[in-house]
Each structure stands twice: as C-alpha cells, then as structure tokens.
Amino acid sequence: MSEQGNSNSITRQYIDSLLIETRYMDSASPIVQYDLFGETFATPIMTAALSHLDHFMFPGASMALAKGAKEAGAVLWYGMAEEEEVEALVSTGARLIEIIKPYSDRDLILKKIEHAQRLGLLAVGIDIDHPFGEDGSPDVVDGHPMTALSTRELKEICAFSKLPLIAKGVLSRHDAQSCLSAGVSGMVLSHHNNRISYAIPPLAVLPEILELVNGAVPVFVDDEIRSGMDAFKALAMGAKGVCIGRPLMTAVKQDPEHGVAEYLKNTTDQLKKAMAYTGCTELGKMDPSVIRRI
C-alpha cells in the first residue's frame, strides 16, 4: 500500500508533532506503579492485543510474549485465540485481557466470555472495529463471519459479563457515546493497525473522548506507540494506559526468552525519564499542558 493515506504513517507523524516542555522545579523521581481493575502493575505500558503469533511467527511466540509481560509486571492483552491457547497464556501467570471478535454468532462471544470468567482473566474486550472486510462486506476470520454490533447488543454483552468489558477500536465521539451508554468498563482508541486509510490518529481524538467520558471509564491508546516518550505523550494527555504491538513482535523474534521483558522495561525507564523532566511525578498527576503541538 502507498504511504499516502496510510493510517500508521499519519499516526506516527501526529505523535512526532507533539513536543514537551520541561519542568524541573519542584519535580521528583516519578512513580509509575499502575492500578487497573483492582490490581497493581509495574507499568502502564502493556502489550497490544496481538493474534495468531504462533502461526505468523513461530511456535511458542505467544507464550514468549506472555512470559515477557509477566516478567516486566505488565498487563498482557491478546486477541483471537482458541481456548487452549488462552489457557496456556494464563498458565504463565501473566494477567490477561482477552479481546474477542464481533462474531455473527453472538453465542460464541458469550461462550468466550464464560471461558474467560472461569479462568479469572483481568478483563475481556470486543473488537468493535473488525466487522467488515476490504470491500465493506462482512469479514470472515478463521471461517467465522463477523457482524457489526448494535448498541443494544453491546449493552446485553456488558450485562452478561462478570468481568470488566472493554470496547476496542473506538475512534470517534459517536462510538464512544454508544459504548459508554452500553456500559463498557473501558475503551481502546485504535484504528487497528491501518485497518482503514486516513483514520484519525488516536491521540488526536483522545481529548474530546476524555471530555465525553469524564472519568467514567479508563481510556487506553493503541497504534504506533513504540517508545517511552510515545507512552508519556499519551499518558500526559489523559490516557489510562498504552499498548505496544509490532515492536514487541520484533523483540520476540530477536530474543524469545528475554526480548519482550527487556523492551517493556526499557520503555518504562524512558517513560520515567520523561515524567521526571516534565514534573509529572505520578501517573495520577499527569499534566496535559506539558504537551505542545508544532
């Protein structure tokens, strides 16, 4: 695909257009301890909801991702997976958020939520942005057709789930309002790795969605988060946490045993440096005014 209109490139350019002002006076070494859904983690930098790693990379890649997240004290998000794979990921001790596709067979969604509940996952989520294929017709993934969710259906799914339920793929006030009224426990702002061209960068729409949500649920950011500075910009603007995807795939490939943990720890150190240099000493006391756009 041409770079023109590539949503990843547009998102990268937007993130790079955001500059920071330094604030050394009265600053201190920052605390990055992270609380989510009643549990505490070492970092607000998490894995993205990757899928099919064992198929696209090598057998054991998904387990390497999970073990790395566990070692780094980070939340593990994971996407489309069979029950056996989810169980294996949980066996590493990593705290998992499973993201479920918008299957046309809504009973399959409920079945996966029930399985997640039995395993005691941290949360579950729905890929609201994955109902359509390249020509706008219903997508089919691994033989399963997809259908866009209605607000009513999402509300029923939220009511069914005993776990926090997150909507992934929000990128507008329209969808944010629908998800909020349906009762979701969180939202991930994402264009799903350039699923559609010319998508607005998640950080560009973050302020207005935060205004709409008004603290009711946590808002997370995905897409093109690659460094601790990227994470800092999102967190300073009000995101609850960020997800890193493709860089972790590279880390897994280069060093299956330690790559993920080292990448997450290094980006967390970069985050801490940015926080210290801008006077943002705690995650709960981030200040969006340190961000300037050129």
PDB file of C-alpha atoms in Angstrom, residues 42-176:
ATOM      1  CA  ALA A  42       4.739  -2.207  37.449  1.00  0.00           C
ATOM      2  CA  THR A  43       3.997  -0.159  34.342  1.00  0.00           C
ATOM      3  CA  PRO A  44       1.139   1.395  32.361  1.00  0.00           C
ATOM      4  CA  ILE A  45       2.838   0.188  29.160  1.00  0.00           C
ATOM      5  CA  MET A  46       1.131  -3.037  28.068  1.00  0.00           C
ATOM      6  CA  THR A  47       1.226  -5.466  25.164  1.00  0.00           C
ATOM      7  CA  ALA A  48      -1.191  -4.861  22.316  1.00  0.00           C
ATOM      8  CA  ALA A  49      -3.877  -7.457  21.581  1.00  0.00           C
ATOM      9  CA  LEU A  50      -1.833  -9.443  19.059  1.00  0.00           C
ATOM     10  CA  SER A  51      -3.242 -12.610  17.488  1.00  0.00           C
ATOM     11  CA  HIS A  52      -2.013 -15.796  15.806  1.00  0.00           C
ATOM     12  CA  LEU A  53       1.614 -15.223  16.798  1.00  0.00           C
ATOM     13  CA  ASP A  54       2.436 -18.930  16.689  1.00  0.00           C
ATOM     14  CA  HIS A  55       1.134 -19.081  13.130  1.00  0.00           C
ATOM     15  CA  PHE A  56       2.674 -15.879  11.762  1.00  0.00           C
ATOM     16  CA  MET A  57       5.959 -16.071  13.682  1.00  0.00           C
ATOM     17  CA  PHE A  58       6.993 -19.375  15.279  1.00  0.00           C
ATOM     18  CA  PRO A  59       5.536 -21.964  17.684  1.00  0.00           C
ATOM     19  CA  GLY A  60       5.779 -20.600  21.207  1.00  0.00           C
ATOM     20  CA  ALA A  61       5.796 -16.919  20.221  1.00  0.00           C
ATOM     21  CA  SER A  62       2.581 -16.188  22.117  1.00  0.00           C
ATOM     22  CA  MET A  63       3.976 -17.844  25.245  1.00  0.00           C
ATOM     23  CA  ALA A  64       7.159 -15.779  24.919  1.00  0.00           C
ATOM     24  CA  LEU A  65       5.012 -12.637  24.779  1.00  0.00           C
ATOM     25  CA  ALA A  66       3.076 -13.703  27.875  1.00  0.00           C
ATOM     26  CA  LYS A  67       6.180 -14.616  29.862  1.00  0.00           C
ATOM     27  CA  GLY A  68       7.777 -11.305  28.951  1.00  0.00           C
ATOM     28  CA  ALA A  69       4.734  -9.364  30.118  1.00  0.00           C
ATOM     29  CA  LYS A  70       4.726 -11.315  33.371  1.00  0.00           C
ATOM     30  CA  GLU A  71       8.435 -10.649  33.963  1.00  0.00           C
ATOM     31  CA  ALA A  72       8.002  -6.931  33.269  1.00  0.00           C
ATOM     32  CA  GLY A  73       4.944  -6.658  35.550  1.00  0.00           C
ATOM     33  CA  ALA A  74       2.818  -5.541  32.612  1.00  0.00           C
ATOM     34  CA  VAL A  75      -0.720  -6.361  31.540  1.00  0.00           C
ATOM     35  CA  LEU A  76      -0.959  -8.874  28.691  1.00  0.00           C
ATOM     36  CA  TRP A  77      -3.574  -8.159  26.040  1.00  0.00           C
ATOM     37  CA  TYR A  78      -4.180 -10.882  23.456  1.00  0.00           C
ATOM     38  CA  GLY A  79      -6.513 -11.253  20.507  1.00  0.00           C
ATOM     39  CA  MET A  80      -8.124 -14.104  18.617  1.00  0.00           C
ATOM     40  CA  ALA A  81      -7.215 -17.455  20.190  1.00  0.00           C
ATOM     41  CA  GLU A  82      -8.631 -20.893  20.840  1.00  0.00           C
ATOM     42  CA  GLU A  83      -9.453 -21.862  24.417  1.00  0.00           C
ATOM     43  CA  GLU A  84      -6.319 -23.991  24.759  1.00  0.00           C
ATOM     44  CA  GLU A  85      -4.085 -21.074  23.795  1.00  0.00           C
ATOM     45  CA  VAL A  86      -5.813 -18.744  26.249  1.00  0.00           C
ATOM     46  CA  GLU A  87      -5.352 -21.327  29.000  1.00  0.00           C
ATOM     47  CA  ALA A  88      -1.665 -21.654  28.140  1.00  0.00           C
ATOM     48  CA  LEU A  89      -1.197 -17.884  28.301  1.00  0.00           C
ATOM     49  CA  VAL A  90      -2.870 -17.773  31.707  1.00  0.00           C
ATOM     50  CA  SER A  91      -0.582 -20.563  32.950  1.00  0.00           C
ATOM     51  CA  THR A  92       2.403 -18.178  32.672  1.00  0.00           C
ATOM     52  CA  GLY A  93       0.985 -16.074  35.478  1.00  0.00           C
ATOM     53  CA  ALA A  94       0.506 -13.057  33.228  1.00  0.00           C
ATOM     54  CA  ARG A  95      -2.683 -11.083  33.868  1.00  0.00           C
ATOM     55  CA  LEU A  96      -4.597 -11.326  30.637  1.00  0.00           C
ATOM     56  CA  ILE A  97      -7.196  -9.215  28.865  1.00  0.00           C
ATOM     57  CA  GLU A  98      -8.690 -11.250  26.023  1.00  0.00           C
ATOM     58  CA  ILE A  99     -10.097  -9.351  23.050  1.00  0.00           C
ATOM     59  CA  ILE A 100     -12.952 -11.147  21.270  1.00  0.00           C
ATOM     60  CA  LYS A 101     -14.054 -10.560  17.677  1.00  0.00           C
ATOM     61  CA  PRO A 102     -17.614  -9.364  16.831  1.00  0.00           C
ATOM     62  CA  TYR A 103     -18.699 -12.828  15.728  1.00  0.00           C
ATOM     63  CA  SER A 104     -22.007 -13.020  13.865  1.00  0.00           C
ATOM     64  CA  ASP A 105     -22.685 -15.965  16.159  1.00  0.00           C
ATOM     65  CA  ARG A 106     -23.253 -13.875  19.269  1.00  0.00           C
ATOM     66  CA  ASP A 107     -23.445 -17.058  21.344  1.00  0.00           C
ATOM     67  CA  LEU A 108     -19.782 -17.637  20.523  1.00  0.00           C
ATOM     68  CA  ILE A 109     -18.974 -14.259  22.090  1.00  0.00           C
ATOM     69  CA  LEU A 110     -20.812 -15.280  25.244  1.00  0.00           C
ATOM     70  CA  LYS A 111     -19.091 -18.665  25.272  1.00  0.00           C
ATOM     71  CA  LYS A 112     -15.679 -16.996  25.133  1.00  0.00           C
ATOM     72  CA  ILE A 113     -16.640 -14.618  27.937  1.00  0.00           C
ATOM     73  CA  GLU A 114     -17.758 -17.564  30.081  1.00  0.00           C
ATOM     74  CA  HIS A 115     -14.425 -19.276  29.436  1.00  0.00           C
ATOM     75  CA  ALA A 116     -12.571 -16.093  30.403  1.00  0.00           C
ATOM     76  CA  GLN A 117     -14.602 -15.883  33.597  1.00  0.00           C
ATOM     77  CA  ARG A 118     -13.736 -19.457  34.551  1.00  0.00           C
ATOM     78  CA  LEU A 119     -10.063 -18.644  34.052  1.00  0.00           C
ATOM     79  CA  GLY A 120     -10.329 -15.464  36.129  1.00  0.00           C
ATOM     80  CA  LEU A 121      -8.931 -13.110  33.492  1.00  0.00           C
ATOM     81  CA  LEU A 122      -8.345  -9.480  34.356  1.00  0.00           C
ATOM     82  CA  ALA A 123     -10.916  -8.377  31.758  1.00  0.00           C
ATOM     83  CA  VAL A 124     -12.323  -9.138  28.322  1.00  0.00           C
ATOM     84  CA  GLY A 125     -12.997  -6.936  25.335  1.00  0.00           C
ATOM     85  CA  ILE A 126     -14.711  -6.737  21.960  1.00  0.00           C
ATOM     86  CA  ASP A 127     -13.041  -5.653  18.699  1.00  0.00           C
ATOM     87  CA  ILE A 128     -15.856  -3.325  17.615  1.00  0.00           C
ATOM     88  CA  ASP A 129     -13.757  -2.277  14.588  1.00  0.00           C
ATOM     89  CA  HIS A 130     -13.462  -5.690  12.941  1.00  0.00           C
ATOM     90  CA  PRO A 131     -16.886  -6.408  11.369  1.00  0.00           C
ATOM     91  CA  PHE A 132     -16.088  -5.572   7.737  1.00  0.00           C
ATOM     92  CA  GLY A 133     -13.667  -6.842   5.116  1.00  0.00           C
ATOM     93  CA  GLU A 134     -11.799  -4.992   2.374  1.00  0.00           C
ATOM     94  CA  ASP A 135     -14.922  -4.397   0.255  1.00  0.00           C
ATOM     95  CA  GLY A 136     -17.183  -3.408   3.153  1.00  0.00           C
ATOM     96  CA  SER A 137     -18.967  -6.752   3.286  1.00  0.00           C
ATOM     97  CA  PRO A 138     -18.934  -8.845   6.478  1.00  0.00           C
ATOM     98  CA  ASP A 139     -15.424 -10.033   7.297  1.00  0.00           C
ATOM     99  CA  VAL A 140     -14.685 -13.717   7.762  1.00  0.00           C
ATOM    100  CA  VAL A 141     -11.825 -14.717  10.081  1.00  0.00           C
ATOM    101  CA  ASP A 142     -10.789 -18.348  10.503  1.00  0.00           C
ATOM    102  CA  GLY A 143     -14.109 -19.357   8.961  1.00  0.00           C
ATOM    103  CA  HIS A 144     -16.144 -17.178  11.337  1.00  0.00           C
ATOM    104  CA  PRO A 145     -18.270 -14.382   9.797  1.00  0.00           C
ATOM    105  CA  MET A 146     -18.412 -11.055  11.597  1.00  0.00           C
ATOM    106  CA  THR A 147     -21.237  -8.563  12.097  1.00  0.00           C
ATOM    107  CA  ALA A 148     -21.160  -5.017  13.441  1.00  0.00           C
ATOM    108  CA  LEU A 149     -22.520  -4.705  16.959  1.00  0.00           C
ATOM    109  CA  SER A 150     -25.534  -2.594  17.796  1.00  0.00           C
ATOM    110  CA  THR A 151     -25.553  -0.513  20.964  1.00  0.00           C
ATOM    111  CA  ARG A 152     -28.310  -2.769  22.289  1.00  0.00           C
ATOM    112  CA  GLU A 153     -26.259  -5.913  21.662  1.00  0.00           C
ATOM    113  CA  LEU A 154     -23.175  -4.427  23.302  1.00  0.00           C
ATOM    114  CA  LYS A 155     -25.276  -3.459  26.308  1.00  0.00           C
ATOM    115  CA  GLU A 156     -26.527  -7.039  26.597  1.00  0.00           C
ATOM    116  CA  ILE A 157     -22.974  -8.386  26.358  1.00  0.00           C
ATOM    117  CA  CYS A 158     -21.775  -5.949  29.033  1.00  0.00           C
ATOM    118  CA  ALA A 159     -24.627  -7.027  31.306  1.00  0.00           C
ATOM    119  CA  PHE A 160     -23.765 -10.683  30.682  1.00  0.00           C
ATOM    120  CA  SER A 161     -20.079 -10.357  31.523  1.00  0.00           C
ATOM    121  CA  LYS A 162     -18.960 -10.676  35.130  1.00  0.00           C
ATOM    122  CA  LEU A 163     -15.561  -9.337  34.061  1.00  0.00           C
ATOM    123  CA  PRO A 164     -14.843  -5.742  33.047  1.00  0.00           C
ATOM    124  CA  LEU A 165     -15.671  -5.463  29.342  1.00  0.00           C
ATOM    125  CA  ILE A 166     -13.667  -3.144  27.108  1.00  0.00           C
ATOM    126  CA  ALA A 167     -14.557  -1.800  23.659  1.00  0.00           C
ATOM    127  CA  LYS A 168     -11.504  -1.848  21.383  1.00  0.00           C
ATOM    128  CA  GLY A 169     -11.449   0.199  18.192  1.00  0.00           C
ATOM    129  CA  VAL A 170     -13.154   3.408  19.342  1.00  0.00           C
ATOM    130  CA  LEU A 171     -12.092   6.382  17.232  1.00  0.00           C
ATOM    131  CA  SER A 172     -14.996   8.838  17.388  1.00  0.00           C
ATOM    132  CA  ARG A 173     -17.345  10.564  19.818  1.00  0.00           C
ATOM    133  CA  HIS A 174     -20.156   8.639  18.116  1.00  0.00           C
ATOM    134  CA  ASP A 175     -18.767   5.225  19.047  1.00  0.00           C
ATOM    135  CA  ALA A 176     -17.522   6.425  22.421  1.00  0.00           C
TER     136      ALA A 176
END
